[in-house]
PDB file of C-alpha atoms and ligand atoms in Angstrom:
ATOM      1  CA  UNK Q   1      21.947  23.496  14.150  1.00 65.00           C
ATOM      2  CA  UNK Q   2      23.072  23.021  11.354  1.00 82.00           C
ATOM      3  CA  UNK Q   3      22.265  19.249   9.397  1.00 95.00           C
ATOM      4  CA  UNK Q   4      22.147  17.634   7.176  1.00 97.00           C
ATOM      5  CA  UNK Q   5      18.516  15.601   5.062  1.00 98.00           C
ATOM      6  CA  UNK Q   6      19.593  11.785   3.294  1.00 98.00           C
ATOM      7  CA  UNK Q   7      16.240  11.794   0.805  1.00 98.00           C
ATOM      8  CA  UNK Q   8      15.564   8.516  -0.335  1.00 98.00           C
ATOM      9  CA  UNK Q   9      14.731   7.852  -3.741  1.00 98.00           C
ATOM     10  CA  UNK Q  10      12.194   5.761  -4.546  1.00 98.00           C
ATOM     11  CA  UNK Q  11       9.726   7.514  -2.174  1.00 98.00           C
ATOM     12  CA  UNK Q  12       6.047   8.620  -2.133  1.00 98.00           C
ATOM     13  CA  UNK Q  13       3.953   7.607  -5.845  1.00 97.00           C
ATOM     14  CA  UNK Q  14       3.894   3.875  -6.625  1.00 97.00           C
ATOM     15  CA  UNK Q  15       2.720   3.550 -10.987  1.00 97.00           C
ATOM     16  CA  UNK Q  16      -1.082   1.636  -8.578  1.00 97.00           C
ATOM     17  CA  UNK Q  17      -1.445   4.533  -6.496  1.00 97.00           C
ATOM     18  CA  UNK Q  18      -0.779   6.665 -10.055  1.00 97.00           C
ATOM     19  CA  UNK Q  19      -3.699   4.913 -11.988  1.00 97.00           C
ATOM     20  CA  UNK Q  20      -6.058   4.323  -9.078  1.00 97.00           C
ATOM     21  CA  UNK Q  21      -5.399   8.956  -8.629  1.00 98.00           C
ATOM     22  CA  UNK Q  22      -5.737   9.622 -12.448  1.00 98.00           C
ATOM     23  CA  UNK Q  23      -9.293   7.228 -12.910  1.00 98.00           C
ATOM     24  CA  UNK Q  24     -10.833   9.558 -10.321  1.00 98.00           C
ATOM     25  CA  UNK Q  25      -9.306  12.905 -11.603  1.00 98.00           C
ATOM     26  CA  UNK Q  26     -10.409  12.092 -15.108  1.00 97.00           C
ATOM     27  CA  UNK Q  27     -14.033  10.754 -14.570  1.00 97.00           C
ATOM     28  CA  UNK Q  28     -14.577  13.665 -12.525  1.00 98.00           C
ATOM     29  CA  UNK Q  29     -13.544  15.704 -15.787  1.00 97.00           C
ATOM     30  CA  UNK Q  30     -15.088  13.744 -17.868  1.00 96.00           C
ATOM     31  CA  UNK Q  31     -18.828  13.214 -16.292  1.00 96.00           C
ATOM     32  CA  UNK Q  32     -18.950  15.567 -13.139  1.00 97.00           C
ATOM     33  CA  UNK Q  33     -19.059  15.283  -9.418  1.00 97.00           C
ATOM     34  CA  UNK Q  34     -20.338  13.181  -7.976  1.00 97.00           C
ATOM     35  CA  UNK Q  35     -18.433  10.823  -8.309  1.00 98.00           C
ATOM     36  CA  UNK Q  36     -18.063   7.300  -5.763  1.00 98.00           C
ATOM     37  CA  UNK Q  37     -15.342   5.504  -4.975  1.00 98.00           C
ATOM     38  CA  UNK Q  38     -15.680   2.567  -2.271  1.00 97.00           C
ATOM     39  CA  UNK Q  39     -13.125   3.069   0.457  1.00 95.00           C
ATOM     40  CA  UNK Q  40     -10.666   5.608   0.391  1.00 95.00           C
ATOM     41  CA  UNK Q  41      -8.754   5.613  -2.795  1.00 92.00           C
ATOM     42  CA  UNK Q  42      -5.550   5.602  -1.473  1.00 93.00           C
ATOM     43  CA  UNK Q  43      -4.372   5.524   2.230  1.00 94.00           C
ATOM     44  CA  UNK Q  44      -3.802   9.282   2.300  1.00 96.00           C
ATOM     45  CA  UNK Q  45      -5.406  11.671   3.924  1.00 96.00           C
ATOM     46  CA  UNK Q  46      -4.193  14.595   1.847  1.00 96.00           C
ATOM     47  CA  UNK Q  47      -4.996  12.750  -1.386  1.00 97.00           C
ATOM     48  CA  UNK Q  48      -8.814  12.137   0.042  1.00 97.00           C
ATOM     49  CA  UNK Q  49      -9.350  15.520   0.910  1.00 97.00           C
ATOM     50  CA  UNK Q  50      -7.803  16.977  -2.406  1.00 98.00           C
ATOM     51  CA  UNK Q  51      -9.911  14.536  -4.503  1.00 98.00           C
ATOM     52  CA  UNK Q  52     -13.286  15.809  -1.851  1.00 98.00           C
ATOM     53  CA  UNK Q  53     -12.917  18.698  -2.968  1.00 98.00           C
ATOM     54  CA  UNK Q  54     -13.288  18.409  -6.448  1.00 98.00           C
ATOM     55  CA  UNK Q  55     -16.021  16.254  -5.547  1.00 98.00           C
ATOM     56  CA  UNK Q  56     -15.771  12.743  -5.190  1.00 98.00           C
ATOM     57  CA  UNK Q  57     -17.871  11.195  -2.787  1.00 98.00           C
ATOM     58  CA  UNK Q  58     -16.069   8.399  -0.194  1.00 98.00           C
ATOM     59  CA  UNK Q  59     -18.230   5.226   1.077  1.00 98.00           C
ATOM     60  CA  UNK Q  60     -17.564   2.565   3.220  1.00 96.00           C
ATOM     61  CA  UNK Q  61     -19.222   0.242   1.572  1.00 96.00           C
ATOM     62  CA  UNK Q  62     -21.425   0.147  -2.789  1.00 97.00           C
ATOM     63  CA  UNK Q  63     -25.068  -0.345  -0.450  1.00 97.00           C
ATOM     64  CA  UNK Q  64     -24.099   4.029  -0.215  1.00 98.00           C
ATOM     65  CA  UNK Q  65     -23.733   4.354  -4.303  1.00 98.00           C
ATOM     66  CA  UNK Q  66     -27.635   6.133  -5.725  1.00 97.00           C
ATOM     67  CA  UNK Q  67     -27.770   2.940  -8.535  1.00 95.00           C
ATOM     68  CA  UNK Q  68     -27.008   2.973 -11.937  1.00 94.00           C
ATOM     69  CA  UNK Q  69     -24.319   5.718 -10.308  1.00 97.00           C
ATOM     70  CA  UNK Q  70     -20.370   4.813 -11.345  1.00 97.00           C
ATOM     71  CA  UNK Q  71     -18.458   3.312  -8.532  1.00 98.00           C
ATOM     72  CA  UNK Q  72     -14.728   3.089  -8.343  1.00 98.00           C
ATOM     73  CA  UNK Q  73     -13.053   0.059  -6.502  1.00 97.00           C
ATOM     74  CA  UNK Q  74      -9.848   1.666  -4.487  1.00 95.00           C
ATOM     75  CA  UNK Q  75      -6.450   0.271  -4.800  1.00 96.00           C
ATOM     76  CA  UNK Q  76      -6.425  -2.070  -2.374  1.00 96.00           C
ATOM     77  CA  UNK Q  77      -9.017  -5.153  -4.345  1.00 97.00           C
ATOM     78  CA  UNK Q  78     -12.402  -6.135  -3.393  1.00 98.00           C
ATOM     79  CA  UNK Q  79     -13.674  -9.346  -2.605  1.00 98.00           C
ATOM     80  CA  UNK Q  80     -15.549 -11.277  -5.684  1.00 98.00           C
ATOM     81  CA  UNK Q  81     -19.348 -10.605  -2.843  1.00 98.00           C
ATOM     82  CA  UNK Q  82     -18.395  -6.832  -3.650  1.00 98.00           C
ATOM     83  CA  UNK Q  83     -18.282  -6.979  -7.086  1.00 97.00           C
ATOM     84  CA  UNK Q  84     -21.011  -9.156  -7.502  1.00 98.00           C
ATOM     85  CA  UNK Q  85     -23.341  -6.879  -5.209  1.00 97.00           C
ATOM     86  CA  UNK Q  86     -22.200  -4.324  -7.245  1.00 98.00           C
ATOM     87  CA  UNK Q  87     -23.952  -5.595 -10.291  1.00 97.00           C
ATOM     88  CA  UNK Q  88     -26.976  -6.682  -8.760  1.00 96.00           C
ATOM     89  CA  UNK Q  89     -27.357  -2.570  -7.714  1.00 95.00           C
ATOM     90  CA  UNK Q  90     -27.226  -1.910 -11.528  1.00 97.00           C
ATOM     91  CA  UNK Q  91     -23.652   0.262 -10.792  1.00 98.00           C
ATOM     92  CA  UNK Q  92     -21.384   1.313 -13.121  1.00 97.00           C
ATOM     93  CA  UNK Q  93     -18.443  -0.452 -11.849  1.00 97.00           C
ATOM     94  CA  UNK Q  94     -14.444   1.142 -12.893  1.00 97.00           C
ATOM     95  CA  UNK Q  95     -11.860  -0.769 -11.869  1.00 95.00           C
ATOM     96  CA  UNK Q  96      -8.445   1.188  -9.913  1.00 97.00           C
ATOM     97  CA  UNK Q  97      -8.131  -1.854  -8.173  1.00 97.00           C
ATOM     98  CA  UNK Q  98      -3.758  -1.899  -8.454  1.00 97.00           C
ATOM     99  CA  UNK Q  99      -2.971  -4.509 -11.038  1.00 97.00           C
ATOM    100  CA  UNK Q 100      -0.300  -6.232  -8.466  1.00 96.00           C
ATOM    101  CA  UNK Q 101      -3.274  -6.662  -6.288  1.00 97.00           C
ATOM    102  CA  UNK Q 102      -4.612  -8.358  -8.765  1.00 97.00           C
ATOM    103  CA  UNK Q 103      -2.078 -10.577  -9.487  1.00 96.00           C
ATOM    104  CA  UNK Q 104      -2.142 -11.573  -5.711  1.00 97.00           C
ATOM    105  CA  UNK Q 105      -6.269 -12.909  -6.753  1.00 98.00           C
ATOM    106  CA  UNK Q 106      -5.366 -14.458  -8.622  1.00 97.00           C
ATOM    107  CA  UNK Q 107      -2.762 -16.694  -7.109  1.00 97.00           C
ATOM    108  CA  UNK Q 108      -5.141 -17.252  -4.456  1.00 98.00           C
ATOM    109  CA  UNK Q 109      -7.972 -18.416  -7.043  1.00 98.00           C
ATOM    110  CA  UNK Q 110      -5.766 -20.843  -8.876  1.00 97.00           C
ATOM    111  CA  UNK Q 111      -3.700 -22.424  -5.700  1.00 97.00           C
ATOM    112  CA  UNK Q 112      -7.415 -22.272  -4.108  1.00 98.00           C
ATOM    113  CA  UNK Q 113      -8.570 -24.151  -7.012  1.00 98.00           C
ATOM    114  CA  UNK Q 114      -6.022 -26.445  -7.224  1.00 97.00           C
ATOM    115  CA  UNK Q 115      -6.994 -28.645  -3.949  1.00 96.00           C
ATOM    116  CA  UNK Q 116      -4.875 -26.096  -1.684  1.00 97.00           C
ATOM    117  CA  UNK Q 117      -4.969 -24.076   1.843  1.00 98.00           C
ATOM    118  CA  UNK Q 118      -3.749 -20.622   0.903  1.00 98.00           C
ATOM    119  CA  UNK Q 119      -1.508 -19.372   3.806  1.00 97.00           C
ATOM    120  CA  UNK Q 120      -2.465 -15.385   3.370  1.00 98.00           C
ATOM    121  CA  UNK Q 121       0.300 -14.028   4.831  1.00 97.00           C
ATOM    122  CA  UNK Q 122      -0.396 -10.404   5.629  1.00 96.00           C
ATOM    123  CA  UNK Q 123      -2.986  -7.877   8.397  1.00 96.00           C
ATOM    124  CA  UNK Q 124      -6.122  -9.409   9.544  1.00 97.00           C
ATOM    125  CA  UNK Q 125      -7.775  -5.745   9.291  1.00 95.00           C
ATOM    126  CA  UNK Q 126      -6.212  -4.703   5.662  1.00 95.00           C
ATOM    127  CA  UNK Q 127      -8.471  -4.249   3.235  1.00 96.00           C
ATOM    128  CA  UNK Q 128      -6.351  -5.181   0.753  1.00 97.00           C
ATOM    129  CA  UNK Q 129      -5.845  -9.135   3.343  1.00 98.00           C
ATOM    130  CA  UNK Q 130      -9.971  -8.733   3.377  1.00 98.00           C
ATOM    131  CA  UNK Q 131     -10.017  -8.179  -0.094  1.00 98.00           C
ATOM    132  CA  UNK Q 132      -7.741 -11.440  -1.471  1.00 98.00           C
ATOM    133  CA  UNK Q 133     -10.138 -13.897   1.305  1.00 98.00           C
ATOM    134  CA  UNK Q 134     -12.435 -13.311  -0.318  1.00 98.00           C
ATOM    135  CA  UNK Q 135     -11.536 -14.821  -3.172  1.00 98.00           C
ATOM    136  CA  UNK Q 136     -12.295 -18.008  -1.803  1.00 98.00           C
ATOM    137  CA  UNK Q 137     -12.657 -17.347   2.387  1.00 98.00           C
ATOM    138  CA  UNK Q 138     -13.009 -21.277   3.335  1.00 98.00           C
ATOM    139  CA  UNK Q 139      -9.816 -22.498   1.315  1.00 98.00           C
ATOM    140  CA  UNK Q 140      -7.888 -19.094   2.626  1.00 98.00           C
ATOM    141  CA  UNK Q 141      -5.870 -18.737   5.986  1.00 98.00           C
ATOM    142  CA  UNK Q 142      -4.976 -15.053   6.893  1.00 98.00           C
ATOM    143  CA  UNK Q 143      -0.941 -14.951   8.495  1.00 98.00           C
ATOM    144  CA  UNK Q 144      -0.153 -12.502  10.399  1.00 97.00           C
ATOM    145  CA  UNK Q 145       3.005 -13.381  12.896  1.00 96.00           C
ATOM    146  CA  UNK Q 146       5.564 -16.579  13.089  1.00 97.00           C
ATOM    147  CA  UNK Q 147       2.868 -17.206  16.069  1.00 97.00           C
ATOM    148  CA  UNK Q 148       0.279 -17.351  14.299  1.00 98.00           C
ATOM    149  CA  UNK Q 149       2.032 -19.721  11.664  1.00 98.00           C
ATOM    150  CA  UNK Q 150       3.158 -21.905  14.787  1.00 98.00           C
ATOM    151  CA  UNK Q 151      -0.493 -22.468  15.002  1.00 97.00           C
ATOM    152  CA  UNK Q 152      -1.139 -22.793  11.790  1.00 97.00           C
ATOM    153  CA  UNK Q 153      -3.858 -26.349  10.926  1.00 96.00           C
ATOM    154  CA  UNK Q 154      -3.718 -27.788   7.153  1.00 96.00           C
ATOM    155  CA  UNK Q 155      -5.546 -30.723   8.088  1.00 94.00           C
ATOM    156  CA  UNK Q 156      -3.850 -32.414   6.288  1.00 93.00           C
ATOM    157  CA  UNK Q 157      -3.818 -30.256   2.867  1.00 95.00           C
ATOM    158  CA  UNK Q 158      -1.062 -29.261   1.014  1.00 96.00           C
ATOM    159  CA  UNK Q 159      -0.289 -25.730   1.320  1.00 97.00           C
ATOM    160  CA  UNK Q 160       0.685 -22.485  -0.978  1.00 97.00           C
ATOM    161  CA  UNK Q 161       1.662 -19.016   0.729  1.00 97.00           C
ATOM    162  CA  UNK Q 162       0.686 -16.085  -0.821  1.00 97.00           C
ATOM    163  CA  UNK Q 163       1.011 -12.081   0.330  1.00 96.00           C
ATOM    164  CA  UNK Q 164       0.006  -8.440   1.294  1.00 96.00           C
ATOM    165  CA  UNK Q 165       1.074  -6.388  -1.162  1.00 95.00           C
ATOM    166  CA  UNK Q 166       2.680  -3.729   1.267  1.00 93.00           C
ATOM    167  CA  UNK Q 167       4.416  -5.707   4.191  1.00 92.00           C
ATOM    168  CA  UNK Q 168       8.274  -5.747   5.314  1.00 88.00           C
ATOM    169  CA  UNK Q 169      10.337  -8.474   3.529  1.00 88.00           C
ATOM    170  CA  UNK Q 170      11.939  -9.295   6.363  1.00 87.00           C
ATOM    171  CA  UNK Q 171       8.341  -9.604   8.894  1.00 87.00           C
ATOM    172  CA  UNK Q 172       7.689 -12.445   5.469  1.00 93.00           C
ATOM    173  CA  UNK Q 173      10.305 -14.012   5.225  1.00 92.00           C
ATOM    174  CA  UNK Q 174       9.810 -14.664   9.531  1.00 94.00           C
ATOM    175  CA  UNK Q 175       6.764 -15.854   8.800  1.00 95.00           C
ATOM    176  CA  UNK Q 176       7.162 -18.927   5.645  1.00 95.00           C
ATOM    177  CA  UNK Q 177      10.321 -19.415   7.396  1.00 95.00           C
ATOM    178  CA  UNK Q 178       7.852 -20.818  10.089  1.00 97.00           C
ATOM    179  CA  UNK Q 179       5.830 -22.378   7.587  1.00 96.00           C
ATOM    180  CA  UNK Q 180       8.866 -24.553   5.591  1.00 95.00           C
ATOM    181  CA  UNK Q 181      10.083 -25.507   8.559  1.00 96.00           C
ATOM    182  CA  UNK Q 182       6.928 -26.965   9.698  1.00 96.00           C
ATOM    183  CA  UNK Q 183       4.967 -28.274   6.441  1.00 95.00           C
ATOM    184  CA  UNK Q 184       7.607 -28.766   3.529  1.00 91.00           C
ATOM    185  CA  UNK Q 185       8.097 -27.488   0.492  1.00 83.00           C
ATOM    186  CA  UNK Q 186       4.993 -24.700   0.086  1.00 93.00           C
ATOM    187  CA  UNK Q 187       3.935 -23.710  -3.643  1.00 93.00           C
ATOM    188  CA  UNK Q 188       4.291 -20.320  -3.603  1.00 89.00           C
ATOM    189  CA  UNK Q 189       4.284 -17.675  -6.757  1.00 86.00           C
ATOM    190  CA  UNK Q 190       7.958 -16.942  -9.167  1.00 76.00           C
ATOM    191  CA  UNK Q 191       7.870 -13.266  -8.145  1.00 78.00           C
ATOM    192  CA  UNK Q 192       7.516 -12.365  -4.660  1.00 84.00           C
ATOM    193  CA  UNK Q 193       3.814 -10.944  -3.657  1.00 90.00           C
ATOM    194  CA  UNK Q 194       5.103  -7.567  -2.271  1.00 92.00           C
ATOM    195  CA  UNK Q 195       5.334  -5.236  -4.516  1.00 94.00           C
ATOM    196  CA  UNK Q 196       8.202  -3.135  -6.565  1.00 95.00           C
ATOM    197  CA  UNK Q 197       7.276  -0.147  -4.613  1.00 96.00           C
ATOM    198  CA  UNK Q 198       7.344  -1.559  -0.918  1.00 95.00           C
ATOM    199  CA  UNK Q 199      10.293  -3.477  -1.576  1.00 95.00           C
ATOM    200  CA  UNK Q 200      12.132   0.461  -3.850  1.00 97.00           C
ATOM    201  CA  UNK Q 201      11.279   2.461  -1.068  1.00 97.00           C
ATOM    202  CA  UNK Q 202      11.962  -0.664   2.338  1.00 96.00           C
ATOM    203  CA  UNK Q 203      15.401  -1.320   0.537  1.00 97.00           C
ATOM    204  CA  UNK Q 204      15.927   3.109   0.493  1.00 98.00           C
ATOM    205  CA  UNK Q 205      15.744   2.983   3.718  1.00 98.00           C
ATOM    206  CA  UNK Q 206      18.435   0.626   4.612  1.00 98.00           C
ATOM    207  CA  UNK Q 207      20.390   2.667   2.103  1.00 98.00           C
ATOM    208  CA  UNK Q 208      19.931   5.734   4.487  1.00 98.00           C
ATOM    209  CA  UNK Q 209      20.094   4.373   7.597  1.00 98.00           C
ATOM    210  CA  UNK Q 210      23.394   2.992   6.659  1.00 98.00           C
ATOM    211  CA  UNK Q 211      25.125   5.631   5.947  1.00 98.00           C
ATOM    212  CA  UNK Q 212      24.557   7.706   9.171  1.00 97.00           C
ATOM    213  CA  UNK Q 213      20.582   9.055   9.557  1.00 98.00           C
ATOM    214  CA  UNK Q 214      19.549   8.726  13.371  1.00 98.00           C
ATOM    215  CA  UNK Q 215      16.071   9.613  12.691  1.00 98.00           C
ATOM    216  CA  UNK Q 216      13.938   8.616  10.008  1.00 98.00           C
ATOM    217  CA  UNK Q 217      11.220  10.570   8.968  1.00 98.00           C
ATOM    218  CA  UNK Q 218       7.844   9.105   6.934  1.00 98.00           C
ATOM    219  CA  UNK Q 219       5.821  11.076   5.513  1.00 98.00           C
ATOM    220  CA  UNK Q 220       2.432   9.049   5.438  1.00 98.00           C
ATOM    221  CA  UNK Q 221      -1.049   8.095   6.322  1.00 96.00           C
ATOM    222  CA  UNK Q 222      -1.634   6.245   9.696  1.00 95.00           C
ATOM    223  CA  UNK Q 223      -3.795   4.041   7.026  1.00 93.00           C
ATOM    224  CA  UNK Q 224      -1.422   3.702   4.707  1.00 94.00           C
ATOM    225  CA  UNK Q 225       0.270   0.392   5.770  1.00 92.00           C
ATOM    226  CA  UNK Q 226       3.637   0.315   3.160  1.00 92.00           C
ATOM    227  CA  UNK Q 227       4.640   3.357   5.283  1.00 96.00           C
ATOM    228  CA  UNK Q 228       4.105   1.764   8.431  1.00 96.00           C
ATOM    229  CA  UNK Q 229       6.293  -0.623   7.416  1.00 95.00           C
ATOM    230  CA  UNK Q 230       8.961   2.323   6.572  1.00 97.00           C
ATOM    231  CA  UNK Q 231       9.560   3.275   9.774  1.00 98.00           C
ATOM    232  CA  UNK Q 232       9.035  -0.508  11.269  1.00 96.00           C
ATOM    233  CA  UNK Q 233      12.759  -1.225   8.644  1.00 96.00           C
ATOM    234  CA  UNK Q 234      14.237   1.843  10.354  1.00 98.00           C
ATOM    235  CA  UNK Q 235      13.509   1.169  14.042  1.00 98.00           C
ATOM    236  CA  UNK Q 236      14.450  -2.408  13.380  1.00 96.00           C
ATOM    237  CA  UNK Q 237      17.583  -1.077  11.218  1.00 97.00           C
ATOM    238  CA  UNK Q 238      18.698   1.009  14.459  1.00 97.00           C
ATOM    239  CA  UNK Q 239      16.693   4.426  13.884  1.00 98.00           C
ATOM    240  CA  UNK Q 240      14.452   6.669  15.649  1.00 98.00           C
ATOM    241  CA  UNK Q 241      11.733   6.728  12.832  1.00 98.00           C
ATOM    242  CA  UNK Q 242       8.472   8.266  13.204  1.00 98.00           C
ATOM    243  CA  UNK Q 243       5.713   8.668  10.850  1.00 98.00           C
ATOM    244  CA  UNK Q 244       5.040  12.857   9.862  1.00 98.00           C
ATOM    245  CA  UNK Q 245       1.628  14.055   7.966  1.00 97.00           C
ATOM    246  CA  UNK Q 246       2.662  16.528   6.172  1.00 97.00           C
ATOM    247  CA  UNK Q 247       5.247  19.227   7.725  1.00 97.00           C
ATOM    248  CA  UNK Q 248       3.308  20.817  10.276  1.00 96.00           C
ATOM    249  CA  UNK Q 249       4.801  17.599  12.404  1.00 95.00           C
ATOM    250  CA  UNK Q 250       8.362  19.034  12.914  1.00 94.00           C
ATOM    251  CA  UNK Q 251       8.764  21.191  14.722  1.00 84.00           C
ATOM    252  CA  UNK Q 252      12.576  20.848  17.010  1.00 72.00           C
ATOM    253  CA  UNK Q 253      12.006  18.631  19.400  1.00 91.00           C
ATOM    254  CA  UNK Q 254      11.711  16.022  16.846  1.00 94.00           C
ATOM    255  CA  UNK Q 255      14.720  16.920  15.678  1.00 95.00           C
ATOM    256  CA  UNK Q 256      17.023  17.078  19.066  1.00 93.00           C
ATOM    257  CA  UNK Q 257      20.394  15.378  18.895  1.00 94.00           C
ATOM    258  CA  UNK Q 258      19.834  14.182  15.479  1.00 97.00           C
ATOM    259  CA  UNK Q 259      22.305  15.745  12.900  1.00 97.00           C
ATOM    260  CA  UNK Q 260      21.846  13.089  10.026  1.00 98.00           C
ATOM    261  CA  UNK Q 261      17.871  13.052   9.545  1.00 98.00           C
ATOM    262  CA  UNK Q 262      16.666  10.563   6.459  1.00 98.00           C
ATOM    263  CA  UNK Q 263      13.087  11.468   4.738  1.00 98.00           C
ATOM    264  CA  UNK Q 264      11.480   9.064   2.685  1.00 98.00           C
ATOM    265  CA  UNK Q 265       7.131   9.155   1.542  1.00 98.00           C
ATOM    266  CA  UNK Q 266       4.753   5.790   1.395  1.00 97.00           C
ATOM    267  CA  UNK Q 267       3.560   5.155  -2.039  1.00 97.00           C
ATOM    268  CA  UNK Q 268       0.359   6.750  -1.768  1.00 97.00           C
ATOM    269  CA  UNK Q 269       2.184  10.346  -0.394  1.00 98.00           C
ATOM    270  CA  UNK Q 270       2.201  12.923  -2.588  1.00 98.00           C
ATOM    271  CA  UNK Q 271       5.483  14.392  -3.409  1.00 98.00           C
ATOM    272  CA  UNK Q 272       3.969  17.930  -2.907  1.00 98.00           C
ATOM    273  CA  UNK Q 273       4.222  16.619   0.612  1.00 98.00           C
ATOM    274  CA  UNK Q 274       8.109  15.925   0.224  1.00 98.00           C
ATOM    275  CA  UNK Q 275       8.986  19.484  -0.931  1.00 98.00           C
ATOM    276  CA  UNK Q 276       6.669  21.080   2.077  1.00 98.00           C
ATOM    277  CA  UNK Q 277       9.076  19.281   4.767  1.00 98.00           C
ATOM    278  CA  UNK Q 278      12.808  19.511   3.017  1.00 98.00           C
ATOM    279  CA  UNK Q 279      11.166  23.591   3.041  1.00 97.00           C
ATOM    280  CA  UNK Q 280      11.201  23.203   6.969  1.00 97.00           C
ATOM    281  CA  UNK Q 281      13.695  20.816   7.757  1.00 97.00           C
ATOM    282  CA  UNK Q 282      16.151  23.841   6.035  1.00 96.00           C
ATOM    283  CA  UNK Q 283      14.134  26.171   8.035  1.00 95.00           C
ATOM    284  CA  UNK Q 284      15.457  24.195  10.769  1.00 94.00           C
ATOM    285  CA  UNK Q 285      18.663  24.992  10.149  1.00 94.00           C
ATOM    286  CA  UNK Q 286      18.741  21.405   7.527  1.00 96.00           C
ATOM    287  CA  UNK Q 287      19.245  22.583   5.189  1.00 94.00           C
ATOM    288  CA  UNK Q 288      22.613  20.135   3.189  1.00 97.00           C
ATOM    289  CA  UNK Q 289      20.648  17.673   0.861  1.00 97.00           C
ATOM    290  CA  UNK Q 290      22.022  14.322  -0.086  1.00 98.00           C
ATOM    291  CA  UNK Q 291      19.979  12.949  -3.050  1.00 98.00           C
ATOM    292  CA  UNK Q 292      19.772   8.680  -1.999  1.00 98.00           C
ATOM    293  CA  UNK Q 293      18.600   6.772  -4.959  1.00 98.00           C
ATOM    294  CA  UNK Q 294      18.825   2.512  -4.330  1.00 98.00           C
ATOM    295  CA  UNK Q 295      16.490   2.173  -7.755  1.00 98.00           C
ATOM    296  CA  UNK Q 296      14.667   3.837 -10.572  1.00 97.00           C
ATOM    297  CA  UNK Q 297      11.080   2.918 -11.331  1.00 97.00           C
ATOM    298  CA  UNK Q 298       9.160   3.452 -15.344  1.00 96.00           C
ATOM    299  CA  UNK Q 299       6.841   1.507 -13.931  1.00 96.00           C
ATOM    300  CA  UNK Q 300       3.391   2.846 -15.526  1.00 96.00           C
ATOM    301  CA  UNK Q 301       0.165   0.557 -16.215  1.00 97.00           C
ATOM    302  CA  UNK Q 302      -2.516   1.299 -18.080  1.00 96.00           C
ATOM    303  CA  UNK Q 303      -5.804   2.723 -17.625  1.00 96.00           C
ATOM    304  CA  UNK Q 304      -8.736   1.470 -17.592  1.00 94.00           C
ATOM    305  CA  UNK Q 305     -11.195   0.677 -20.742  1.00 91.00           C
ATOM    306  CA  UNK Q 306     -14.090   2.956 -19.484  1.00 87.00           C
ATOM    307  CA  UNK Q 307     -11.655   5.886 -18.313  1.00 91.00           C
ATOM    308  CA  UNK Q 308      -8.875   5.278 -21.622  1.00 81.00           C
ATOM    309  CA  UNK Q 309     -11.213   5.328 -24.376  1.00 64.00           C
ATOM    310  CA  UNK Q 310     -12.690   8.651 -24.561  1.00 60.00           C
TER     311      UNK Q 310
HETATM  312 FE1  SF4 S   1       0.127  -1.606  -6.680  1.00 89.44          FE
HETATM  313 FE2  SF4 S   1       2.316  -1.654  -4.656  1.00 89.44          FE
HETATM  314 FE3  SF4 S   1       1.257   0.667  -5.371  1.00 89.44          FE
HETATM  315 FE4  SF4 S   1       0.599  -0.700  -3.980  1.00 89.44          FE
HETATM  316  S1  SF4 S   1       2.076  -0.482  -3.320  1.00 89.44           S
HETATM  317  S2  SF4 S   1      -0.954   0.677  -5.382  1.00 89.44           S
HETATM  318  S3  SF4 S   1       0.501  -3.450  -4.545  1.00 89.44           S
HETATM  319  S4  SF4 S   1       2.373  -0.679  -7.214  1.00 89.44           S
END
C-alpha cells in the first residue's frame, strides 16, 4: 500500500530536556563515571540506556548515592526535603530541573505563603507533581480531574490554581472551569504553567489530525506524561492514536486501513527515533512525506554554573 506521512513540528526534545541531558553528558566528560542521577533524567528509556552506557547511574532515592558524590536532580524537580537530605548527606547537587518547573515551584510557595489553598492540577503519582506539592505539603492539594474539583473543600480559604507543566490544555481547562464555577475568581499565574513545548506539540497534533491523518503515532516511553497527552489529544480529535517506543513497534497490522499517518514525538524523545520510524514507514509504503510546522522554537536554557564554568 502507498501512503502519506504528516510529520508534526515541533516534536522531540524541548529546551528543558536538552539541558538536562547535556548536564549529565558534561559531568561524565568532566569527572568521569559514575555520575549519579536521582530519578530518570528525562522520561525516555532510550535516553536513559544511552547515558547508562556512558556511566550514569540512575537511583530512585538520594540515599543510594555515596556520600560526597555528585547527585544530579532530574528535569522534573524535587521537593525541598530532597534537597535538604542531599545537603545533610554531603552530596554535590547539580540541578538539572527544568526552569519552567522551578517557576511552578515558586508560584506554589508564593500562593501558599500568602494564605491561599493551592490547587495543583496534575497527576497524583507523577514525579513532577510530587516535587511541587512537597514545597508546601499542607497547603497544596492535587486535583486530577473535574470530578476531584467538584469534591474539593477549601475550608473557606482563598483558592489559587497552578498546574503540572505537561498536561493537556483542554483537560486543565475543564478542571479549572469547575473550580471557577464553585469558588469564583481564582488566583492564577499570569502565564500558563503548561509549558511552551507541551502546548506546541499538542497544537501540531491537532493540526495533523485536521489535515486528514487517521492514525497518529506518538514516539515516547509510557512514563512520559507529555507523550501520553499527545495520544489523548489525537484521540479527542477523532483519530486513532498509539504510543510507540521506536520503529520496532511498526507492523503492517498497525497501519492497516490508514492512508494518511501522522507522526510526532514527545518532548523527551530523541529525533533519531523519529528518523528511524520514518524509514520504517517508508519501507511499508508510506513514502510521501509532508512536514507540518505550527510553531518555531528557539528557547534555550543556560547550563548551571558547576557545569558551564569548566
Ligand atoms: Fe521543561 Fe516543558 Fe520540557 Fe518539561 S516539557 S522539561 S517543563 S520545557
